[in-house]
C-alpha cells in the first residue's frame, strides 16, 4: 500500500520532532517510510526548515496547498483553533488527502496523530491511502450525448462562466495533482475544432531553468510594452501582468504547422486554426476554475524568442504561456476593471441584428488603454 502524509506543525518545529511524529503515525498503521509517496502541508509552511529537511532527507515530494483549497476538504476532525490561525479548519488531514489525490475521508488510515516535542513544539501527522486510479480517457467516457441538463446545472454553468478570471496572482510553492492535470488535459481535447484539426500543441514546462528563461523573456517584453504606452507607461508597470514564476504549472501554447485541413478553412485557413486553439483554451479555463484553480494567459513575449527557447519547428507559432495553479483568492471582478484600466462592453454594444451598427466604428464603449482616461 502506498500512502501520503499530511503534516501541520508549530513554527520552528525541529526535524527530530517531525521525524518522531511521522514514524509514530506510520507505526500506528503498520506502515514504513518506503511506502510514503509524498507529503502535503499548507502554503504557510512552504519555508518551514524542519519540514523541508524531512522531505529532502527522505526523498519525498512536498505539496503545499492554500488555505482556501484545504478548507474545502471535509475531514473527521475540523478545528476552529486551527481555522483562526491558518484560515482552514484542517491542515494535516486535508493535506494528506489532497497529497493522496482524493478528498474522501475514508482514505485516512491515521486521522490525526499529535506529538509535543521536548522543546514544546507541536506536530500533527495524518496518513492517507493513495488509491490506484484507472487511466483517464482523453474524453469523458460517461458523457451522454442525449443528456438533458437541469435548471440547477444550467445555473452552475452560467455561474462558472461569470466567475472565470484571468489570474496573475498565484500561491507560490503549490502543486497540482496528476489526476487534476489529467482532467484539465481532457477538457482541452474536448473543445470544438474546425474540421477536427485540433491545431493546438501544449508543452508542459518542468525545467526550472527554462521557466526562468521564459520569465525573463516576458520581463523584457513587459518593458517594451511599457515604452510603447507613452504617458501610461508607469501605470502599466504598476499592474501585475503575469505569474510565470509563481504558478504551479506552466504550459506553452503552440499552433502546430498547418496540416492541410480544408474542411471549413478554404477561405479562412489561418483564422480558423487560431479560433480552434482559442476554443480549446476557453474549455481549459472553465474547467480550471471548476477545479478552483486560477489560469492566466500570458502573451507578453516576442514570438521569435519563444520559438528559439522551445526549439519549435518551421511553421509552428507560439500563442502564449498558460500559468495554472492554486490562488489565495479569485478576483471579484476582472483585474483590469478593478484597476480601472479598461471597462467591459455591455450586451447592447456587442449584439445587433442584420447589419453593422455604425456606433461600432469608434470602438464602442470600451476604453482602449492607449487613450487618455477621462
Tab-separated table of C-alpha atoms in Angstrom:
chain	number	residue	atom	x	y	z
A	1	UNK	CA	0.000	0.000	0.000
A	2	UNK	CA	1.172	3.494	-0.856
A	3	UNK	CA	0.328	6.432	1.378
A	4	UNK	CA	0.694	10.194	1.555
A	5	UNK	CA	1.360	12.230	4.685
A	6	UNK	CA	-0.237	15.470	5.788
A	7	UNK	CA	1.795	17.479	8.293
A	8	UNK	CA	0.977	20.528	10.371
A	9	UNK	CA	3.384	21.972	12.906
A	10	UNK	CA	4.306	24.951	15.002
A	11	UNK	CA	6.697	27.462	13.525
A	12	UNK	CA	10.266	26.317	14.194
A	13	UNK	CA	9.438	22.677	14.934
A	14	UNK	CA	12.768	20.823	14.754
A	15	UNK	CA	13.467	17.982	12.354
A	16	UNK	CA	13.774	15.454	15.195
A	17	UNK	CA	10.227	16.165	16.395
A	18	UNK	CA	8.801	15.855	12.876
A	19	UNK	CA	10.666	12.587	12.279
A	20	UNK	CA	9.349	11.122	15.518
A	21	UNK	CA	5.783	12.218	14.777
A	22	UNK	CA	5.920	10.700	11.280
A	23	UNK	CA	7.434	7.409	12.448
A	24	UNK	CA	4.848	7.067	15.230
A	25	UNK	CA	1.978	7.774	12.834
A	26	UNK	CA	3.256	5.242	10.307
A	27	UNK	CA	3.722	2.638	13.055
A	28	UNK	CA	0.107	3.115	14.136
A	29	UNK	CA	-0.972	1.910	10.675
A	30	UNK	CA	1.719	-0.772	10.357
A	31	UNK	CA	3.469	1.192	7.617
A	32	UNK	CA	7.060	2.039	6.763
A	33	UNK	CA	8.683	5.147	5.290
A	34	UNK	CA	9.296	3.422	1.952
A	35	UNK	CA	5.522	3.325	1.427
A	36	UNK	CA	5.224	7.118	1.529
A	37	UNK	CA	4.806	8.750	-1.887
A	38	UNK	CA	4.686	12.397	-0.790
A	39	UNK	CA	3.900	14.945	1.897
A	40	UNK	CA	1.293	17.696	1.943
A	41	UNK	CA	1.005	20.805	4.072
A	42	UNK	CA	-0.320	24.361	3.969
A	43	UNK	CA	1.476	27.052	1.944
A	44	UNK	CA	2.196	28.867	5.219
A	45	UNK	CA	4.766	26.114	5.792
A	46	UNK	CA	6.477	26.402	2.420
A	47	UNK	CA	9.559	27.830	4.136
A	48	UNK	CA	9.491	25.674	7.301
A	49	UNK	CA	13.107	24.427	7.729
A	50	UNK	CA	12.303	21.209	9.592
A	51	UNK	CA	9.619	20.190	7.113
A	52	UNK	CA	11.843	20.929	4.114
A	53	UNK	CA	14.688	18.966	5.705
A	54	UNK	CA	12.404	15.997	6.433
A	55	UNK	CA	11.222	15.768	2.829
A	56	UNK	CA	14.709	16.247	1.402
A	57	UNK	CA	16.199	13.625	3.700
A	58	UNK	CA	13.535	11.040	2.846
A	59	UNK	CA	13.286	11.984	-0.841
A	60	UNK	CA	9.568	12.728	-0.555
A	61	UNK	CA	7.893	15.242	-2.902
A	62	UNK	CA	6.390	18.174	-0.993
A	63	UNK	CA	2.979	19.561	-1.935
A	64	UNK	CA	1.781	22.865	-0.466
A	65	UNK	CA	-1.887	23.853	-0.628
A	66	UNK	CA	-3.512	27.225	0.053
A	67	UNK	CA	-5.884	27.514	2.997
A	68	UNK	CA	-8.853	28.007	0.658
A	69	UNK	CA	-8.230	24.643	-1.010
A	70	UNK	CA	-7.682	22.804	2.276
A	71	UNK	CA	-10.859	24.324	3.729
A	72	UNK	CA	-12.962	22.678	1.026
A	73	UNK	CA	-11.952	19.159	2.109
A	74	UNK	CA	-14.379	17.557	4.558
A	75	UNK	CA	-12.354	15.926	7.359
A	76	UNK	CA	-13.199	13.951	10.525
A	77	UNK	CA	-11.650	16.430	12.961
A	78	UNK	CA	-12.018	20.089	11.907
A	79	UNK	CA	-10.706	22.629	14.407
A	80	UNK	CA	-11.820	26.207	14.922
A	81	UNK	CA	-8.500	26.923	16.619
A	82	UNK	CA	-6.651	25.813	13.500
A	83	UNK	CA	-9.024	27.898	11.381
A	84	UNK	CA	-8.288	31.047	13.407
A	85	UNK	CA	-4.549	30.623	12.924
A	86	UNK	CA	-4.399	29.347	9.349
A	87	UNK	CA	-7.686	30.126	7.612
A	88	UNK	CA	-8.662	26.447	7.299
A	89	UNK	CA	-10.151	24.050	9.883
A	90	UNK	CA	-7.724	21.307	8.908
A	91	UNK	CA	-4.126	21.152	7.781
A	92	UNK	CA	-2.794	17.623	8.284
A	93	UNK	CA	-5.948	15.648	7.421
A	94	UNK	CA	-6.910	17.769	4.427
A	95	UNK	CA	-3.322	17.954	3.134
A	96	UNK	CA	-2.867	14.183	3.446
A	97	UNK	CA	-5.992	13.567	1.376
A	98	UNK	CA	-5.038	16.068	-1.309
A	99	UNK	CA	-1.488	14.684	-1.489
A	100	UNK	CA	-3.025	11.221	-1.909
A	101	UNK	CA	-5.119	12.545	-4.796
A	102	UNK	CA	-8.507	12.250	-3.121
A	103	UNK	CA	-10.981	14.128	-0.943
A	104	UNK	CA	-12.619	11.005	0.503
A	105	UNK	CA	-12.125	10.964	4.284
A	106	UNK	CA	-12.362	7.153	4.261
A	107	UNK	CA	-8.887	7.120	2.703
A	108	UNK	CA	-7.400	8.278	6.038
A	109	UNK	CA	-5.726	5.353	7.774
A	110	UNK	CA	-4.359	7.638	10.519
A	111	UNK	CA	-6.602	10.623	11.058
A	112	UNK	CA	-4.591	12.826	13.406
A	113	UNK	CA	-1.503	11.896	15.369
A	114	UNK	CA	-0.294	14.729	17.596
A	115	UNK	CA	3.119	14.960	19.203
A	116	UNK	CA	4.558	17.609	21.501
A	117	UNK	CA	8.352	17.658	21.266
A	118	UNK	CA	10.788	18.107	24.101
A	119	UNK	CA	11.166	21.771	23.155
A	120	UNK	CA	7.407	22.330	23.407
A	121	UNK	CA	6.804	22.495	19.631
A	122	UNK	CA	3.778	20.584	18.284
A	123	UNK	CA	3.494	18.447	15.167
A	124	UNK	CA	0.422	16.721	13.721
A	125	UNK	CA	0.612	13.931	11.149
A	126	UNK	CA	-2.188	12.332	9.128
A	127	UNK	CA	-1.798	9.379	6.769
A	128	UNK	CA	-3.982	8.717	3.705
A	129	UNK	CA	-4.040	5.801	1.289
A	130	UNK	CA	-3.104	6.511	-2.308
A	131	UNK	CA	-5.772	4.647	-4.229
A	132	UNK	CA	-4.810	3.202	-7.622
A	133	UNK	CA	-6.606	5.020	-10.416
A	134	UNK	CA	-7.657	3.923	-13.841
A	135	UNK	CA	-6.137	5.845	-16.697
A	136	UNK	CA	-8.112	8.971	-17.530
A	137	UNK	CA	-9.561	8.770	-21.060
A	138	UNK	CA	-8.998	11.682	-23.412
A	139	UNK	CA	-12.752	12.384	-23.318
A	140	UNK	CA	-15.245	11.781	-20.532
A	141	UNK	CA	-16.283	8.169	-21.078
A	142	UNK	CA	-19.550	8.554	-19.151
A	143	UNK	CA	-20.789	11.527	-21.216
A	144	UNK	CA	-24.323	11.007	-22.507
A	145	UNK	CA	-24.967	12.896	-25.781
A	146	UNK	CA	-28.727	12.872	-25.047
A	147	UNK	CA	-28.395	14.164	-21.529
A	148	UNK	CA	-30.798	16.949	-20.537
A	149	UNK	CA	-29.398	19.389	-18.003
A	150	UNK	CA	-31.406	20.559	-15.014
A	151	UNK	CA	-32.080	24.178	-14.127
A	152	UNK	CA	-29.581	23.903	-11.258
A	153	UNK	CA	-26.899	22.598	-13.620
A	154	UNK	CA	-27.565	25.384	-16.115
A	155	UNK	CA	-27.264	27.918	-13.314
A	156	UNK	CA	-23.976	26.353	-12.209
A	157	UNK	CA	-22.579	26.599	-15.749
A	158	UNK	CA	-23.625	30.239	-16.044
A	159	UNK	CA	-22.072	30.958	-12.646
A	160	UNK	CA	-18.847	29.233	-13.706
A	161	UNK	CA	-18.574	31.429	-16.796
A	162	UNK	CA	-19.241	34.594	-14.793
A	163	UNK	CA	-16.540	33.889	-12.183
A	164	UNK	CA	-13.845	32.783	-14.635
A	165	UNK	CA	-10.920	35.157	-14.285
A	166	UNK	CA	-7.598	35.837	-15.999
A	167	UNK	CA	-5.423	35.295	-12.915
A	168	UNK	CA	-1.987	36.765	-12.291
A	169	UNK	CA	-1.557	36.151	-8.532
A	170	UNK	CA	-0.730	32.522	-7.686
A	171	UNK	CA	0.124	30.677	-4.479
A	172	UNK	CA	3.891	30.166	-4.644
A	173	UNK	CA	5.102	26.644	-3.902
A	174	UNK	CA	1.749	24.972	-4.646
A	175	UNK	CA	1.396	21.944	-6.891
A	176	UNK	CA	-1.341	20.270	-8.927
A	177	UNK	CA	-2.067	16.558	-8.633
A	178	UNK	CA	-1.725	14.285	-11.631
A	179	UNK	CA	-5.442	13.443	-11.608
A	180	UNK	CA	-6.378	17.125	-11.738
A	181	UNK	CA	-3.885	17.732	-14.553
A	182	UNK	CA	-5.435	14.841	-16.497
A	183	UNK	CA	-8.883	16.428	-16.188
A	184	UNK	CA	-7.520	19.723	-17.471
A	185	UNK	CA	-5.960	17.962	-20.436
A	186	UNK	CA	-9.211	16.115	-21.177
A	187	UNK	CA	-11.126	19.399	-21.204
A	188	UNK	CA	-8.729	20.885	-23.738
A	189	UNK	CA	-9.044	17.858	-26.025
A	190	UNK	CA	-12.865	18.003	-25.840
A	191	UNK	CA	-13.014	21.526	-27.316
A	192	UNK	CA	-14.633	22.246	-30.697
A	193	UNK	CA	-12.215	22.424	-33.611
A	194	UNK	CA	-12.852	23.431	-37.217
A	195	UNK	CA	-12.554	20.349	-39.403
A	196	UNK	CA	-11.454	18.483	-36.253
A	197	UNK	CA	-7.975	19.810	-36.982
A	198	UNK	CA	-7.038	20.337	-33.300
A	199	UNK	CA	-4.088	22.595	-34.163
A	200	UNK	CA	-3.020	23.358	-30.591
A	201	UNK	CA	0.045	21.718	-29.058
A	202	UNK	CA	0.965	22.111	-25.379
A	203	UNK	CA	4.472	21.983	-23.948
A	204	UNK	CA	4.457	21.473	-20.175
A	205	UNK	CA	7.433	23.358	-18.758
A	206	UNK	CA	9.035	21.338	-15.943
A	207	UNK	CA	12.646	22.522	-16.269
A	208	UNK	CA	13.203	25.336	-13.705
A	209	UNK	CA	15.969	26.875	-15.813
A	210	UNK	CA	13.738	27.008	-18.892
A	211	UNK	CA	10.908	28.512	-16.843
A	212	UNK	CA	13.246	31.257	-15.661
A	213	UNK	CA	14.409	31.983	-19.216
A	214	UNK	CA	10.781	32.247	-20.316
A	215	UNK	CA	10.038	34.555	-17.382
A	216	UNK	CA	12.956	36.783	-18.377
A	217	UNK	CA	11.616	36.946	-21.929
A	218	UNK	CA	8.256	38.086	-20.554
A	219	UNK	CA	10.008	40.699	-18.389
A	220	UNK	CA	11.749	42.110	-21.454
A	221	UNK	CA	8.513	42.410	-23.423
A	222	UNK	CA	6.794	43.974	-20.437
A	223	UNK	CA	9.342	46.799	-20.539
A	224	UNK	CA	8.964	47.201	-24.316
A	225	UNK	CA	5.186	47.350	-23.933
A	226	UNK	CA	5.533	49.993	-21.226
A	227	UNK	CA	7.682	52.122	-23.525
A	228	UNK	CA	5.007	51.879	-26.228
A	229	UNK	CA	2.355	53.060	-23.738
A	230	UNK	CA	3.778	56.577	-23.627
A	231	UNK	CA	2.080	58.558	-20.848
A	232	UNK	CA	0.572	55.405	-19.346
A	233	UNK	CA	3.907	53.562	-19.016
A	234	UNK	CA	4.184	53.936	-15.233
A	235	UNK	CA	0.558	52.941	-14.751
A	236	UNK	CA	1.127	49.834	-16.880
A	237	UNK	CA	4.270	48.853	-14.962
A	238	UNK	CA	2.290	49.026	-11.723
A	239	UNK	CA	-0.027	46.271	-12.976
A	240	UNK	CA	0.587	42.627	-12.128
A	241	UNK	CA	0.514	41.153	-15.626
A	242	UNK	CA	1.697	37.542	-15.219
A	243	UNK	CA	2.582	34.763	-12.780
A	244	UNK	CA	5.154	32.780	-14.745
A	245	UNK	CA	7.500	32.281	-11.797
A	246	UNK	CA	4.868	31.593	-9.101
A	247	UNK	CA	2.285	29.349	-10.796
A	248	UNK	CA	2.155	25.615	-10.073
A	249	UNK	CA	2.047	24.640	-13.762
A	250	UNK	CA	3.403	26.494	-16.792
A	251	UNK	CA	2.180	25.369	-20.214
A	252	UNK	CA	3.396	26.802	-23.515
A	253	UNK	CA	0.716	27.010	-26.213
A	254	UNK	CA	1.889	26.359	-29.754
A	255	UNK	CA	-0.001	26.337	-33.033
A	256	UNK	CA	1.273	23.337	-34.980
A	257	UNK	CA	2.419	23.663	-38.591
A	258	UNK	CA	-0.581	23.587	-40.958
A	259	UNK	CA	-1.678	20.011	-41.633
A	260	UNK	CA	-3.627	20.928	-44.778
A	261	UNK	CA	-7.130	20.555	-43.302
A	262	UNK	CA	-9.520	22.088	-45.855
A	263	UNK	CA	-12.964	21.426	-44.380
A	264	UNK	CA	-14.256	24.784	-43.053
A	265	UNK	CA	-10.946	26.532	-43.769
A	266	UNK	CA	-10.734	27.021	-47.531
A	267	UNK	CA	-11.343	30.779	-47.282
A	268	UNK	CA	-10.196	31.350	-43.671
A	269	UNK	CA	-7.356	28.897	-43.220
A	270	UNK	CA	-5.224	30.629	-40.591
A	271	UNK	CA	-8.162	32.351	-38.870
A	272	UNK	CA	-9.957	29.073	-38.178
A	273	UNK	CA	-6.790	27.491	-36.807
A	274	UNK	CA	-6.448	30.362	-34.339
A	275	UNK	CA	-10.145	30.179	-33.422
A	276	UNK	CA	-9.886	26.430	-32.797
A	277	UNK	CA	-6.921	26.987	-30.489
A	278	UNK	CA	-8.780	29.725	-28.619
A	279	UNK	CA	-11.796	27.460	-28.112
A	280	UNK	CA	-9.542	24.825	-26.546
A	281	UNK	CA	-8.088	27.345	-24.122
A	282	UNK	CA	-11.569	28.517	-23.125
A	283	UNK	CA	-12.502	24.918	-22.282
A	284	UNK	CA	-9.364	24.640	-20.203
A	285	UNK	CA	-10.039	27.970	-18.486
A	286	UNK	CA	-13.533	26.977	-17.389
A	287	UNK	CA	-12.517	23.551	-16.104
A	288	UNK	CA	-9.566	25.065	-14.237
A	289	UNK	CA	-11.989	27.422	-12.465
A	290	UNK	CA	-14.278	24.471	-11.669
A	291	UNK	CA	-11.218	22.807	-10.087
A	292	UNK	CA	-10.732	26.011	-8.050
A	293	UNK	CA	-7.529	26.756	-9.923
A	294	UNK	CA	-6.503	30.053	-11.440
A	295	UNK	CA	-5.361	30.374	-15.047
A	296	UNK	CA	-3.674	33.289	-16.748
A	297	UNK	CA	-2.867	33.598	-20.466
A	298	UNK	CA	0.435	35.441	-20.970
A	299	UNK	CA	1.104	36.921	-24.407
A	300	UNK	CA	3.930	39.289	-23.430
A	301	UNK	CA	6.834	37.895	-25.444
A	302	UNK	CA	8.477	38.166	-28.827
A	303	UNK	CA	7.398	35.082	-30.830
A	304	UNK	CA	10.913	34.633	-32.194
A	305	UNK	CA	12.237	34.359	-28.627
A	306	UNK	CA	9.801	31.571	-27.735
A	307	UNK	CA	10.495	29.757	-30.986
A	308	UNK	CA	14.166	29.713	-30.040
A	309	UNK	CA	13.707	28.779	-26.365
A	310	UNK	CA	11.245	25.993	-27.170
A	311	UNK	CA	13.094	24.795	-30.308
A	312	UNK	CA	9.920	24.992	-32.377
A	313	UNK	CA	9.928	23.678	-35.954
A	314	UNK	CA	9.328	25.784	-39.031
A	315	UNK	CA	5.683	26.744	-39.329
A	316	UNK	CA	4.891	26.418	-35.604
A	317	UNK	CA	3.636	29.585	-33.887
A	318	UNK	CA	3.744	30.273	-30.129
A	319	UNK	CA	0.390	31.565	-28.886
A	320	UNK	CA	1.051	32.099	-25.218
A	321	UNK	CA	2.169	30.858	-21.838
A	322	UNK	CA	-0.538	29.494	-19.557
A	323	UNK	CA	0.001	29.988	-15.840
A	324	UNK	CA	-2.111	27.492	-13.871
A	325	UNK	CA	-2.332	26.836	-10.163
A	326	UNK	CA	-3.984	27.431	-6.803
A	327	UNK	CA	-4.625	31.036	-5.802
A	328	UNK	CA	-5.277	32.549	-2.392
A	329	UNK	CA	-8.412	34.218	-3.747
A	330	UNK	CA	-10.082	34.900	-7.089
A	331	UNK	CA	-10.652	38.469	-8.250
A	332	UNK	CA	-14.163	39.761	-7.530
A	333	UNK	CA	-14.183	41.339	-10.996
A	334	UNK	CA	-11.635	41.141	-13.831
A	335	UNK	CA	-8.437	42.743	-12.601
A	336	UNK	CA	-8.200	45.268	-15.431
A	337	UNK	CA	-11.646	46.538	-14.474
A	338	UNK	CA	-10.623	46.710	-10.805
A	339	UNK	CA	-7.574	48.724	-11.775
A	340	UNK	CA	-9.723	50.988	-13.983
A	341	UNK	CA	-7.519	50.103	-16.924
A	342	UNK	CA	-10.414	49.254	-19.190
A	343	UNK	CA	-14.179	48.794	-18.970
A	344	UNK	CA	-16.183	45.837	-20.245
A	345	UNK	CA	-18.711	46.277	-23.029
A	346	UNK	CA	-22.408	45.887	-22.209
A	347	UNK	CA	-24.548	43.495	-24.247
A	348	UNK	CA	-26.012	46.343	-26.309
A	349	UNK	CA	-22.525	47.195	-27.591
A	350	UNK	CA	-21.938	43.666	-28.880
A	351	UNK	CA	-25.240	42.409	-30.325
A	352	UNK	CA	-27.366	43.830	-33.128
A	353	UNK	CA	-29.489	42.463	-35.986
A	354	UNK	CA	-28.992	42.114	-39.731
A	355	UNK	CA	-26.301	44.759	-40.225
A	356	UNK	CA	-23.326	46.574	-38.807
A	357	UNK	CA	-24.055	49.147	-36.093
A	358	UNK	CA	-22.372	52.466	-37.084
A	359	UNK	CA	-21.504	53.159	-33.425
A	360	UNK	CA	-19.072	50.259	-33.563
A	361	UNK	CA	-16.842	52.239	-35.923
A	362	UNK	CA	-15.475	54.146	-32.923
A	363	UNK	CA	-14.797	51.051	-30.850
A	364	UNK	CA	-17.965	51.042	-28.787
A	365	UNK	CA	-17.886	51.785	-25.065
A	366	UNK	CA	-14.641	50.098	-24.001
A	367	UNK	CA	-11.800	52.456	-23.224
A	368	UNK	CA	-8.607	51.389	-25.056
A	369	UNK	CA	-5.545	51.515	-22.858
A	370	UNK	CA	-3.637	53.794	-25.239
A	371	UNK	CA	-6.185	56.619	-24.991
A	372	UNK	CA	-6.224	59.250	-22.243
A	373	UNK	CA	-8.604	58.475	-19.394
A	374	UNK	CA	-11.332	60.972	-18.614
